[in-house]
Amino acid sequence: MMNFQHIHLPSIRPLTTAHLAQTMTLLGLTAMELRQKIEDELAKNPALELIEGRYCPNCNRPLANSGPCPECFRRQNESSDEPIIFISPRDDFIIPGSAVPDNENPFDELIAEYQDLSSYVLQQIATEIAPEDRVLAVHILTSLDEDGLLPVPIIEIASYHHVPVSRVEKIIHLIQHADPIGVGSPSPQEALRVQLQVLAENHPVPPMAEKAIETGLDLIGRRQYHELARKLGISVNEIKVISNFISQNLNPFPARAFWGEVHLPPSKLQDAYYHPDIIISLLNQNEDGPLVIEVISPLSGKLQVNPEFRKAISSAPTNKTEQWQNDLEKASLLVKCIQQRNHTIIRMMHEIAARQKEFILKGDTHLLPTTRASVAENLALHESTISRAVSNKTVQLPNRKIIPLAKFFDRSLHIRAELLNIIAQETKPLTDTEIADILKKRGYKVARRTVAKYRSIEGIMPAHLRARFSRQQHKTVPVVIHAI
DNA sequence: CTATGGCACGGATT
DNA sequence: AATCCGTGCCATAG
């Protein structure tokens, strides 16, 4: 049923245990980790060679420019509505917002040139700032770091332009309330505080959340709920609600697409955001067309066993032959394993895309609960293979949000999304039992107790605490700022 | 008496 | 084998 004949990849033969072991290891790596690994190997193994330049990783033809191989692309495009899927070398990502222009240059030109975070924000606030403050705004915006925070002290900006600090502060205030909310804040705390305030205008927020952010963000980060609870004089559970709420609804780094549920060390998290492992987009922005799936290969050159080395091995000095032989084997093994990895990921993404196209296009409510095991079964792979392939990886969706690949396997996401809908539309605060009933009517059979759990996961407070907020008019503010 | 959270159990998933 | 998740039961708060 699936046709991969157009993708030229090595056939799958019985593997040696070494082969298997390494394939497994590589499969669990993110694109960026793989890149590191390859660089390490290149450095210490003379038998391995990277030919610089652009080659199609699927058919090995040289390519004129970056992006997909036109030949492979065309061939797949012919086969109707199947997803178009290929390995895509991308070592030169430019992420919107990460480019920090040199602010020596004339500002307006820069703005025109960079379609990035700075100009995006400036467009929003342009009409609200006095012309003479424009330079200030641009200075601030071009000084933002890649997280959307302002690393420069306000005083410095003020004295540079010989204006009072209060005037700079006023502009920062404006910037902070543009989308993404909190951008331009001097610290994560500040960004969270602004987001919380804006959110509180239209939605219930947990009591004491602001206090918690101010006094104990680091404690929340380290999950030391007990200590914070003591400090604020509230229960540990309330802290948990606050913590959930923050990670679900707020974003300490306004320029980043997601934060929270993924508990990776900061450096890994950053990599995950800037370098997704897979990119899904639409062909010509057409919602009815096939999905285009790029499996990122972190190096653009061609990785191969150095033919010179292979030849030279017969004339190796006798005390080195064993060493060289060893290098040669390891090199060819690595190359094979990387191909194997790509092949597996491609097959898996093909399967996932076929099952979850609705979710990819329309969002959380359309996720079909799926297990890794069932995908494994369909592809005749072992469950642990899929587990490896899924873990730690991130996907960029057509809406440019980057999510963990594991989200495709969330058992309850669609129900939680529906629950979010219900609560967003409620006129009076609904109790858990009532929500459970509504969900049941809509085809989701869940126990009342489970509704409570979902609420907690989503950082939503119990009915009696939602009460006093609920009559507020609903502006068109999304319930969840940086969900997905 | 009602709504909700804590704990713990068992089955599914990794 | 270890972990995650949905659920039932019970205690507690309002």
XYZ file of C-alpha atoms (C1' of nucleotides) in Angstrom:
512
model
C 0.000 0.000 0.000
C 2.837 2.360 0.609
C 5.072 2.908 -2.303
C 8.632 3.872 -1.623
C 10.102 2.743 -4.845
C 10.687 6.306 -5.830
C 12.889 6.820 -2.824
C 16.264 5.276 -3.364
C 17.350 3.897 -0.079
C 19.245 0.803 0.799
C 17.172 -2.300 1.069
C 16.734 -3.719 4.501
C 18.813 -6.766 4.996
C 19.359 -8.803 8.102
C 21.533 -6.747 10.329
C 24.523 -7.578 12.415
C 24.131 -6.854 16.091
C 26.596 -4.001 15.842
C 24.588 -2.542 13.017
C 21.418 -2.918 14.968
C 22.849 -1.393 18.096
C 24.143 1.650 16.306
C 20.988 2.151 14.303
C 19.072 2.191 17.538
C 21.388 4.724 19.062
C 21.248 7.017 16.068
C 17.509 6.765 15.841
C 17.172 8.234 19.302
C 19.200 11.310 18.452
C 17.801 14.616 17.329
C 19.073 16.120 14.114
C 21.385 18.390 16.033
C 22.762 15.585 18.150
C 23.332 13.566 15.024
C 25.229 16.446 13.557
C 27.449 16.538 16.616
C 27.974 12.825 16.420
C 28.958 12.964 12.773
C 31.361 15.788 13.436
C 32.969 13.812 16.231
C 33.355 10.780 14.014
C 34.777 12.832 11.189
C 37.343 14.239 13.548
C 38.584 10.932 14.849
C 38.042 8.545 11.987
C 40.205 9.129 8.908
C 38.223 6.623 6.891
C 35.181 8.836 6.991
C 34.808 11.670 4.560
C 32.374 14.487 4.075
C 32.193 15.872 0.582
C 31.172 19.466 0.865
C 28.434 20.716 -1.356
C 24.806 19.932 -1.925
C 23.670 16.460 -2.777
C 20.230 15.021 -2.725
C 20.266 12.593 0.185
C 17.637 10.501 -1.551
C 19.141 10.019 -4.984
C 22.650 11.389 -4.481
C 22.470 13.763 -7.398
C 24.214 17.112 -6.960
C 21.843 19.952 -6.216
C 21.950 23.524 -7.375
C 20.547 25.080 -4.237
C 19.291 24.163 -0.819
C 15.884 22.626 -0.290
C 14.397 19.573 -1.893
C 15.830 17.789 -4.873
C 13.666 18.902 -7.808
C 13.825 15.514 -9.431
C 12.700 13.553 -6.377
C 10.144 16.171 -5.578
C 8.606 16.067 -9.021
C 8.429 12.322 -9.078
C 6.615 12.214 -5.758
C 4.349 15.086 -6.600
C 2.948 13.077 -9.476
C 1.656 10.420 -7.174
C -1.419 12.413 -6.181
C -2.359 13.010 -2.590
C 0.225 10.861 -0.897
C 2.412 12.959 1.360
C 5.543 14.182 -0.315
C 8.368 13.127 1.914
C 12.093 13.407 1.635
C 15.335 13.928 3.470
C 16.183 17.581 3.453
C 19.664 18.833 4.191
C 19.513 22.019 6.187
C 22.600 23.223 7.882
C 21.813 26.852 7.340
C 18.616 27.581 9.155
C 17.660 31.155 9.568
C 15.040 31.468 12.200
C 12.824 34.523 12.156
C 13.690 36.631 15.147
C 17.134 35.226 15.651
C 18.838 37.599 13.270
C 19.977 40.593 15.245
C 20.699 43.346 12.786
C 23.625 45.617 13.252
C 22.076 48.798 14.577
C 24.665 51.069 13.048
C 22.817 50.953 9.764
C 19.877 53.136 8.806
C 16.937 51.663 10.662
C 14.289 51.760 8.008
C 16.323 49.804 5.549
C 16.933 47.169 8.120
C 13.300 46.891 8.906
C 12.485 46.407 5.272
C 15.214 43.871 4.905
C 14.482 41.649 7.861
C 11.062 40.111 8.005
C 11.723 39.143 11.552
C 10.417 39.558 15.032
C 11.519 43.163 15.264
C 9.591 44.338 12.267
C 6.661 42.163 13.132
C 6.352 43.884 16.474
C 7.059 47.293 15.070
C 4.244 46.971 12.580
C 1.828 46.342 15.375
C 2.785 49.302 17.480
C 3.674 51.705 14.700
C 0.463 53.661 14.924
C 0.651 53.979 18.661
C 4.015 55.594 19.020
C 4.907 59.174 18.387
C 7.158 59.657 15.368
C 9.965 60.998 17.514
C 9.892 57.824 19.590
C 10.253 55.589 16.590
C 13.997 55.505 16.803
C 13.761 54.412 20.404
C 11.377 51.620 19.534
C 13.592 50.383 16.756
C 16.626 50.517 18.984
C 14.852 48.404 21.571
C 13.496 45.945 19.055
C 16.773 45.420 17.301
C 18.468 44.792 20.626
C 16.251 41.842 21.494
C 17.991 38.534 21.921
C 16.797 35.402 20.210
C 14.392 34.693 23.031
C 12.617 37.996 22.533
C 14.006 39.410 25.749
C 15.842 42.668 26.143
C 19.357 42.021 27.431
C 20.337 45.702 27.488
C 19.667 47.797 30.606
C 17.000 50.431 30.071
C 19.285 53.109 31.463
C 21.753 52.407 28.714
C 19.208 52.944 25.987
C 17.926 56.079 27.649
C 21.326 57.649 28.013
C 22.316 56.681 24.500
C 19.452 58.743 23.136
C 19.570 61.354 25.898
C 16.000 60.796 26.941
C 14.487 60.115 30.348
C 14.197 56.512 31.448
C 10.459 56.874 31.832
C 10.073 57.493 28.141
C 11.918 54.319 27.280
C 9.840 52.450 29.798
C 6.676 53.694 28.202
C 7.717 52.300 24.858
C 8.790 49.009 26.334
C 5.379 48.814 27.915
C 3.820 49.157 24.483
C 6.101 46.558 22.990
C 5.377 44.111 25.759
C 1.693 44.212 24.954
C 2.204 43.442 21.300
C 2.243 39.901 19.991
C 4.061 37.810 21.144
C 2.986 39.205 24.460
C 5.834 39.919 26.831
C 8.376 40.493 24.100
C 10.918 43.109 25.042
C 10.841 42.324 28.725
C 14.178 42.482 30.506
C 13.711 39.098 32.152
C 11.605 35.957 31.925
C 9.847 36.982 35.132
C 8.826 40.261 33.634
C 7.625 38.593 30.446
C 5.520 36.171 32.432
C 4.122 38.953 34.557
C 2.940 40.882 31.516
C 1.441 37.795 29.913
C -0.346 36.964 33.107
C -1.837 40.425 33.395
C -3.036 40.446 29.829
C -4.508 36.998 30.196
C -6.212 37.950 33.444
C -8.253 40.578 31.628
C -10.267 37.925 29.908
C -9.603 34.673 31.616
C -9.374 33.189 35.045
C -5.902 32.843 36.403
C -4.877 31.016 39.531
C -4.716 33.149 42.644
C -1.219 34.082 43.761
C 0.198 33.291 40.346
C 1.790 36.696 40.026
C 3.328 36.450 43.490
C 4.658 33.044 42.610
C 6.288 34.325 39.438
C 7.821 37.286 41.213
C 9.205 35.515 44.213
C 9.752 31.962 43.204
C 10.101 31.357 39.492
C 13.384 29.602 40.043
C 11.734 27.378 42.643
C 9.008 26.448 40.192
C 11.646 25.762 37.592
C 13.388 23.381 39.943
C 10.074 21.888 41.010
C 10.608 22.729 44.628
C 6.931 23.213 45.193
C 7.111 22.559 48.862
C 9.411 25.404 49.645
C 7.463 27.859 47.531
C 4.199 26.783 49.089
C 5.654 27.554 52.482
C 6.946 30.922 51.333
C 3.617 32.021 49.950
C 1.536 30.373 52.623
C -0.562 28.277 50.252
C -0.886 24.577 49.612
C 1.455 22.540 47.491
C -1.378 21.690 45.208
C -2.141 25.282 44.490
C 1.470 25.694 43.523
C 1.102 22.794 41.151
C -1.904 24.417 39.533
C 0.081 27.607 39.152
C 3.013 25.741 37.733
C 0.801 23.919 35.251
C -0.900 27.112 34.341
C 2.380 28.828 33.651
C 3.772 26.083 31.505
C 0.531 25.754 29.594
C -0.384 29.349 29.043
C 2.669 31.483 29.473
C 6.032 31.611 27.825
C 9.077 33.057 29.559
C 10.846 33.406 26.221
C 8.332 35.217 24.050
C 10.151 34.543 20.811
C 10.129 30.817 21.278
C 7.272 28.755 20.017
C 6.904 26.423 22.906
C 8.063 25.837 26.373
C 6.920 23.874 29.342
C 5.934 20.268 29.036
C 9.147 19.275 27.407
C 11.625 18.880 30.186
C 14.936 19.108 28.496
C 18.002 20.978 29.629
C 17.942 24.528 28.279
C 20.567 23.916 25.634
C 18.658 20.968 24.224
C 15.446 22.904 24.366
C 16.967 25.681 22.386
C 18.182 23.270 19.759
C 14.761 21.726 19.612
C 13.207 25.044 18.887
C 15.668 26.383 16.418
C 16.233 23.121 14.657
C 13.196 20.917 14.400
C 13.918 17.400 13.247
C 11.037 17.299 10.826
C 9.222 20.051 8.980
C 5.710 19.591 7.677
C 4.312 22.135 5.279
C 1.687 22.417 2.602
C 2.284 22.305 -1.091
C 1.653 25.842 -2.344
C -0.116 26.651 0.924
C -2.957 24.570 -0.374
C -4.931 22.911 2.407
C -6.311 20.277 0.089
C -3.008 19.392 -1.430
C -0.572 16.816 -0.155
C 1.598 17.409 2.874
C 5.244 18.091 2.295
C 7.397 16.463 4.903
C 11.060 17.206 5.273
C 13.123 14.971 7.463
C 16.008 17.171 8.414
C 19.484 15.988 7.721
C 21.827 18.235 9.652
C 24.631 18.176 7.119
C 24.361 19.159 3.505
C 27.427 17.380 2.157
C 27.736 13.763 1.170
C 28.994 11.497 3.912
C 30.884 8.488 2.665
C 33.797 6.198 3.208
C 36.904 7.828 1.831
C 37.862 5.836 -1.296
C 41.495 6.858 -0.924
C 41.556 5.353 2.502
C 40.029 2.170 1.238
C 42.735 1.862 -1.392
C 45.509 2.750 0.992
C 44.599 0.046 3.394
C 46.434 -2.684 1.532
C 49.647 -0.728 1.879
C 49.177 0.059 5.525
C 52.094 -0.356 7.875
C 51.750 -3.749 9.500
C 51.344 -2.413 13.003
C 48.440 -0.272 11.815
C 46.475 -2.626 9.596
C 44.189 -3.700 12.335
C 43.500 -0.138 13.382
C 42.800 0.942 9.831
C 40.591 -1.995 9.131
C 38.685 -1.114 12.215
C 38.266 2.502 11.159
C 37.070 1.446 7.785
C 34.432 -0.816 9.214
C 33.227 1.765 11.630
C 32.986 4.364 8.915
C 30.959 2.227 6.586
C 28.781 1.127 9.448
C 28.045 4.721 10.375
C 27.103 5.611 6.836
C 24.784 2.650 6.587
C 23.226 3.334 9.937
C 22.477 6.902 9.062
C 20.723 5.746 5.918
C 18.847 3.242 7.971
C 17.839 5.956 10.401
C 16.557 8.165 7.635
C 14.682 5.314 6.115
C 12.973 4.464 9.377
C 12.037 8.044 10.117
C 10.629 8.472 6.639
C 8.483 5.401 6.918
C 7.292 6.434 10.331
C 6.431 9.973 9.290
C 4.602 8.668 6.276
C 2.467 6.547 8.529
C 1.947 9.311 11.067
C 1.061 11.877 8.434
C -1.448 9.544 6.875
C -3.152 8.965 10.196
C -2.974 12.446 11.592
C -3.451 14.710 8.625
C -6.519 16.266 10.206
C -4.598 17.088 13.334
C -1.733 18.575 11.370
C -4.092 20.816 9.453
C -6.779 21.634 11.963
C -5.265 21.376 15.391
C -5.575 19.678 18.727
C -9.228 18.651 18.630
C -8.577 16.499 15.576
C -5.835 14.369 17.024
C -6.614 10.691 16.814
C -5.303 8.825 19.814
C -2.589 6.579 18.520
C -0.057 4.374 20.182
C 3.508 3.860 19.156
C 2.791 0.166 19.237
C 0.153 0.358 16.535
C 2.394 2.386 14.259
C 5.127 -0.149 14.848
C 2.777 -2.935 13.945
C 1.706 -1.341 10.679
C 5.280 -0.839 9.645
C 6.421 -4.227 10.894
C 8.936 -2.598 13.198
C 9.566 -3.216 16.834
C 7.813 -0.887 19.298
C 11.066 0.204 20.771
C 12.208 1.332 17.344
C 9.306 3.706 17.116
C 9.846 4.809 20.690
C 13.397 5.724 19.840
C 12.412 7.472 16.670
C 9.822 9.547 18.480
C 11.699 10.450 21.612
C 13.265 13.874 21.930
C 12.312 14.933 18.439
C 10.358 17.963 17.376
C 8.191 18.711 14.376
C 7.356 22.005 12.776
C 3.759 22.086 11.600
C 2.380 24.060 8.654
C 1.336 26.802 11.070
C 5.016 27.153 11.987
C 4.542 25.989 15.529
C 7.112 23.527 16.728
C 5.848 20.667 18.832
C 7.346 17.517 20.281
C 6.802 14.548 18.023
C 5.437 12.724 21.057
C 2.380 14.952 20.894
C 1.136 12.849 18.014
C 0.782 10.043 20.522
C -1.009 11.953 23.243
C -3.820 9.818 24.506
C -6.066 12.592 25.703
C -5.137 15.734 23.838
C -8.278 15.880 21.747
C -10.452 15.556 24.830
C -8.510 18.210 26.661
C -8.837 20.491 23.663
C -12.583 19.907 23.649
C -12.651 20.613 27.363
C -10.866 23.863 26.696
C -13.539 24.729 24.169
C -16.319 23.972 26.580
C -14.830 26.114 29.272
C -14.060 28.931 26.875
C -17.698 29.005 25.847
C -19.315 28.413 29.196
C -21.656 31.131 30.400
C -21.625 29.987 33.960
C -18.818 27.974 35.497
C -19.527 24.334 34.869
C -18.746 21.740 37.485
C -16.668 18.746 36.621
C -19.722 16.516 36.564
C -21.481 18.802 34.104
C -18.423 18.963 31.909
C -18.161 15.195 31.986
C -21.784 14.980 30.822
C -21.247 17.395 27.972
C -18.181 15.496 26.898
C -20.136 12.278 27.038
C -22.774 13.762 24.749
C -20.066 14.705 22.306
C -18.763 11.199 22.262
C -15.970 11.323 24.788
C -16.705 9.017 27.646
C -14.656 10.125 30.601
C -15.204 9.898 34.317
C -15.833 12.965 36.354
C -12.576 12.368 38.171
C -10.748 12.444 34.891
C -12.215 15.792 33.957
C -10.684 17.123 37.143
C -7.325 15.731 36.152
C -7.515 17.292 32.702
C -8.452 20.603 34.210
C -5.427 20.447 36.395
C -3.195 19.563 33.453
C -4.523 22.554 31.554
C -4.063 24.830 34.531
C -7.771 25.575 34.858
C -9.196 26.207 38.275
C -12.251 24.497 39.765
C -15.696 25.915 39.044
C -16.107 27.883 42.230
C -12.885 29.764 41.581
C -13.714 30.451 37.976
C -16.975 32.061 38.996
C -16.070 35.659 39.524
C -14.167 35.931 36.276
C -16.534 34.212 33.953
C -18.950 36.967 33.024
C -16.148 38.892 31.282
C -16.733 39.459 27.618
C -14.759 37.284 25.289
C -12.510 39.329 23.101
C -10.752 37.419 20.391
C -7.930 36.380 22.610
C -6.987 32.737 22.383
C -7.424 30.854 25.608
C -3.984 29.454 25.292
C -1.346 31.725 23.977
C 1.329 29.307 23.036
C -0.427 26.034 23.065
C 0.202 23.470 20.362
C -25.202 17.741 50.580
C -22.158 18.857 46.554
C -17.794 19.625 44.379
C -13.155 18.595 44.375
C -8.586 16.789 45.514
C -5.587 12.830 47.439
C -4.337 8.230 47.291
C -3.906 4.036 45.373
C -4.949 0.261 42.196
C -4.758 -2.035 37.804
C -4.225 -1.988 33.127
C -2.008 -0.017 29.200
C 2.119 1.857 27.228
C 6.936 2.541 26.680
C 10.646 -3.733 34.325
C 9.327 0.874 34.842
C 6.250 4.418 33.960
C 1.998 6.603 32.772
C -2.898 7.160 32.969
C -7.861 6.687 34.008
C -10.695 5.687 37.540
C -12.952 4.525 42.089
C -13.245 5.456 46.867
C -12.952 8.401 50.608
C -11.948 12.694 53.219
C -12.570 17.401 53.379
C -14.077 22.061 52.392
C -17.660 25.070 51.336
